[in-house]
Tab-separated table of C-alpha atoms in Angstrom:
chain	number	residue	atom	x	y	z
Y	1	MET	CA	80.750	132.974	133.585
Y	2	ARG	CA	77.687	134.506	135.212
Y	3	SER	CA	76.209	133.524	138.548
Y	4	PRO	CA	72.633	132.155	138.665
Y	5	ARG	CA	71.477	135.443	140.233
Y	6	GLN	CA	73.067	137.487	137.417
Y	7	PHE	CA	71.514	135.176	134.831
Y	8	LEU	CA	68.027	135.576	136.358
Y	9	ALA	CA	68.453	139.344	136.467
Y	10	LEU	CA	69.384	139.384	132.782
Y	11	VAL	CA	66.393	137.195	131.892
Y	12	ALA	CA	64.057	139.480	133.872
Y	13	LEU	CA	65.535	142.553	132.174
Y	14	PHE	CA	65.091	140.956	128.742
Y	15	LEU	CA	61.465	140.015	129.462
Y	16	CYS	CA	60.641	143.519	130.688
Y	17	ALA	CA	62.329	145.099	127.657
Y	18	ALA	CA	60.473	142.724	125.342
Y	19	GLY	CA	57.150	143.712	126.879
Y	20	VAL	CA	56.423	140.211	128.159
Y	21	PRO	CA	54.290	140.447	131.304
Y	22	ALA	CA	55.307	138.538	134.383
Y	23	ALA	CA	52.789	135.804	135.145
Y	24	ALA	CA	51.378	134.903	138.540
Y	25	GLN	CA	49.488	131.657	138.278
Y	26	VAL	CA	47.162	129.374	140.171
Y	27	ASN	CA	48.317	125.825	140.949
Y	28	PHE	CA	51.934	126.872	141.536
Y	29	ASP	CA	53.895	127.424	144.763
Y	30	ARG	CA	57.229	129.197	145.285
Y	31	PRO	CA	58.880	127.446	148.263
Y	32	GLY	CA	61.601	129.319	150.144
Y	33	GLY	CA	62.621	132.924	150.605
Y	34	ASP	CA	59.838	133.690	153.113
Y	35	TYR	CA	60.227	136.720	155.352
Y	36	ALA	CA	56.598	137.035	156.487
Y	37	SER	CA	53.306	135.181	156.460
Y	38	VAL	CA	49.856	136.670	156.929
Y	39	ILE	CA	46.425	135.083	157.315
Y	40	LEU	CA	44.112	136.695	154.763
Y	41	ARG	CA	40.387	137.231	155.214
Y	42	PRO	CA	38.825	137.036	152.783
Y	43	ALA	CA	41.131	134.339	151.455
Y	44	ASP	CA	41.982	135.695	148.016
Y	45	PRO	CA	45.305	135.423	146.138
Y	46	ALA	CA	44.743	138.894	144.628
Y	47	LEU	CA	45.007	140.352	148.162
Y	48	CYS	CA	48.327	138.560	148.630
Y	49	ALA	CA	49.654	139.989	145.344
Y	50	ALA	CA	48.496	143.472	146.393
Y	51	ARG	CA	50.198	143.124	149.781
Y	52	CYS	CA	53.467	142.257	148.038
Y	53	GLU	CA	53.104	145.393	145.894
Y	54	ARG	CA	52.838	147.572	149.025
Y	55	GLU	CA	55.994	146.200	150.679
Y	56	GLY	CA	59.331	147.356	149.328
Y	57	ARG	CA	61.130	144.223	150.504
Y	58	CYS	CA	58.759	141.843	148.707
Y	59	ARG	CA	59.994	140.294	145.447
Y	60	ALA	CA	57.554	137.375	145.167
Y	61	TRP	CA	54.598	135.837	146.991
Y	62	ALA	CA	52.725	132.573	147.427
Y	63	PHE	CA	49.137	132.161	148.571
Y	64	ARG	CA	47.899	128.903	150.109
Y	65	TYR	CA	44.162	128.311	149.689
Y	66	PRO	CA	42.175	127.264	152.778
Y	67	SER	CA	42.024	123.493	153.191
Y	68	ASN	CA	40.831	120.792	155.564
Y	69	GLU	CA	44.162	121.039	157.415
Y	70	ASN	CA	44.179	124.864	157.634
Y	71	PRO	CA	40.886	126.752	157.302
Y	72	ASN	CA	42.683	130.068	156.623
Y	73	GLY	CA	44.131	131.499	153.456
Y	74	VAL	CA	47.813	132.267	154.062
Y	75	CYS	CA	49.966	134.751	152.164
Y	76	TRP	CA	53.739	134.171	152.202
Y	77	LEU	CA	55.870	137.178	151.236
Y	78	LYS	CA	59.327	136.486	149.837
Y	79	SER	CA	62.554	138.478	149.770
Y	80	ASN	CA	63.737	136.772	146.578
Y	81	VAL	CA	62.111	135.063	143.595
Y	82	PRO	CA	62.222	131.296	144.139
Y	83	PRO	CA	61.407	129.076	141.168
Y	84	ARG	CA	57.781	128.014	140.927
Y	85	VAL	CA	56.746	124.398	141.369
Y	86	ASP	CA	53.491	122.654	140.472
Y	87	ASP	CA	51.242	122.519	143.533
Y	88	THR	CA	47.455	122.693	143.528
Y	89	CYS	CA	47.481	124.191	147.047
Y	90	CYS	CA	48.561	127.574	145.891
Y	91	ALA	CA	48.735	130.564	143.629
Y	92	SER	CA	52.014	132.446	143.409
Y	93	GLY	CA	53.810	135.116	141.490
Y	94	VAL	CA	56.372	137.870	141.362
Y	95	ARG	CA	55.926	141.482	142.323
Y	96	GLY	CA	54.091	143.408	139.612
Y	97	ALA	CA	52.369	140.391	138.093
Y	98	GLY	CA	48.973	140.327	139.831
Y	99	VAL	CA	47.084	137.046	139.476
Y	100	ILE	CA	46.626	135.272	136.171
Y	101	GLU	CA	44.211	132.372	136.246
Y	102	PRO	CA	43.574	129.869	133.484
Y	103	ARG	CA	40.956	131.262	131.093
Y	104	GLY	CA	39.051	129.733	128.260
Y	105	GLY	CA	37.718	126.241	127.982
Y	106	LYS	CA	35.058	124.749	130.230
Y	107	VAL	CA	36.502	125.750	133.616
Y	108	GLU	CA	36.256	129.249	135.144
Y	109	TYR	CA	38.728	129.729	138.019
Y	110	SER	CA	37.943	132.107	140.926
Y	111	THR	CA	34.352	132.254	139.732
Y	112	ASP	CA	30.995	131.584	141.362
Y	113	ARG	CA	27.819	131.366	139.323
Y	114	TRP	CA	25.690	132.223	142.339
Y	115	GLY	CA	22.043	131.093	142.294
Y	116	GLY	CA	20.043	128.663	140.204
Y	117	ASP	CA	21.047	125.702	142.416
Y	118	TYR	CA	18.857	122.611	142.417
Y	119	ARG	CA	21.197	120.383	144.423
Y	120	ASN	CA	24.510	120.505	146.308
Y	121	PHE	CA	26.728	117.931	147.969
Y	122	GLU	CA	30.141	117.434	149.575
Y	123	LEU	CA	32.956	115.952	147.529
Y	124	PRO	CA	36.729	115.460	147.842
Y	125	ALA	CA	38.960	118.516	147.465
Y	126	SER	CA	40.174	119.136	143.927
Y	127	ALA	CA	42.440	121.577	142.096
Y	128	ASN	CA	40.025	122.050	139.216
Y	129	GLY	CA	36.557	120.928	140.348
Y	130	ALA	CA	36.559	118.097	137.799
Y	131	ALA	CA	34.251	115.813	139.837
Y	132	CYS	CA	31.688	118.611	140.137
Y	133	MET	CA	31.832	119.275	136.390
Y	134	GLN	CA	31.424	115.539	135.679
Y	135	ALA	CA	28.398	115.365	138.012
Y	136	CYS	CA	26.804	118.219	136.084
Y	137	GLU	CA	27.557	116.649	132.710
Y	138	ALA	CA	25.901	113.401	133.894
Y	139	GLU	CA	22.563	115.066	134.743
Y	140	ALA	CA	20.310	116.343	131.962
Y	141	LYS	CA	18.820	118.999	134.255
Y	142	CYS	CA	22.212	120.558	135.014
Y	143	ARG	CA	23.253	123.560	132.931
Y	144	ALA	CA	26.072	124.977	135.084
Y	145	TRP	CA	28.063	124.159	138.221
Y	146	THR	CA	30.164	125.735	140.938
Y	147	TYR	CA	32.783	123.921	142.994
Y	148	GLN	CA	33.433	125.591	146.354
Y	149	ARG	CA	36.967	125.077	147.673
Y	150	PRO	CA	37.246	123.616	151.205
Y	151	GLY	CA	37.888	125.992	154.073
Y	152	TYR	CA	35.916	129.002	152.863
Y	153	PHE	CA	32.409	128.247	154.124
Y	154	SER	CA	32.845	124.774	155.509
Y	155	GLN	CA	35.673	122.361	156.160
Y	156	ASN	CA	34.781	120.289	153.085
Y	157	ALA	CA	34.494	121.076	149.403
Y	158	ARG	CA	30.974	121.369	147.958
Y	159	CYS	CA	29.509	121.055	144.489
Y	160	TYR	CA	26.495	123.138	143.435
Y	161	LEU	CA	24.583	121.926	140.397
Y	162	LYS	CA	22.478	124.563	138.664
Y	163	SER	CA	19.414	124.395	136.468
Y	164	LEU	CA	19.913	128.039	135.435
Y	165	ILE	CA	22.941	129.767	133.968
Y	166	LYS	CA	23.711	132.773	136.148
Y	167	PRO	CA	26.309	135.471	135.449
Y	168	PRO	CA	29.831	134.739	136.683
Y	169	ARG	CA	31.079	136.583	139.784
Y	170	ARG	CA	34.737	136.769	140.737
Y	171	ARG	CA	35.144	134.829	143.984
Y	172	ALA	CA	38.430	133.190	145.032
Y	173	TYR	CA	36.604	130.236	146.619
Y	174	GLY	CA	34.863	129.089	143.438
Y	175	ILE	CA	35.568	127.150	140.287
Y	176	SER	CA	32.645	127.082	137.862
Y	177	GLY	CA	31.537	126.174	134.383
Y	178	VAL	CA	28.643	125.968	131.949
Y	179	VAL	CA	27.914	122.634	130.273
Y	180	ARG	CA	24.655	123.237	128.343
């Protein structure tokens, strides 16, 4: 009979041998195992993953996006690999994984389509910017949108509706999409 730690080690060894990359993902937290926390400016989960890579003790990490309650991005470094749990507050992963964000479909995570705005407004915080996308879909003039997470530039989330489709730029604070 193997212990849970031995089982996890065997699974990790199998995945590495099989060439399956480890996956760090947005909208997941890894509670527990913290040995350090650091406020990150700019608030970007990729910086948290890189910090974990530089520290020999780090086995996993979790990044908490800025919010109304805490305007800072916080990186939690972990001495073990706790199981991930669904939580829209965070992005998390294991050492060596980097950050993998959902790709494809209508929503572009960690993306700002800067410029081309014809209107912007505050809206409730969201994990995927769905209300901003719906506002864009409801207006014939709107071709693209960017949802700005709370805590980056202001305490509240903002939606930017765009009459022009601009190139995507990687920015941790944004969630964007093109509708027409």
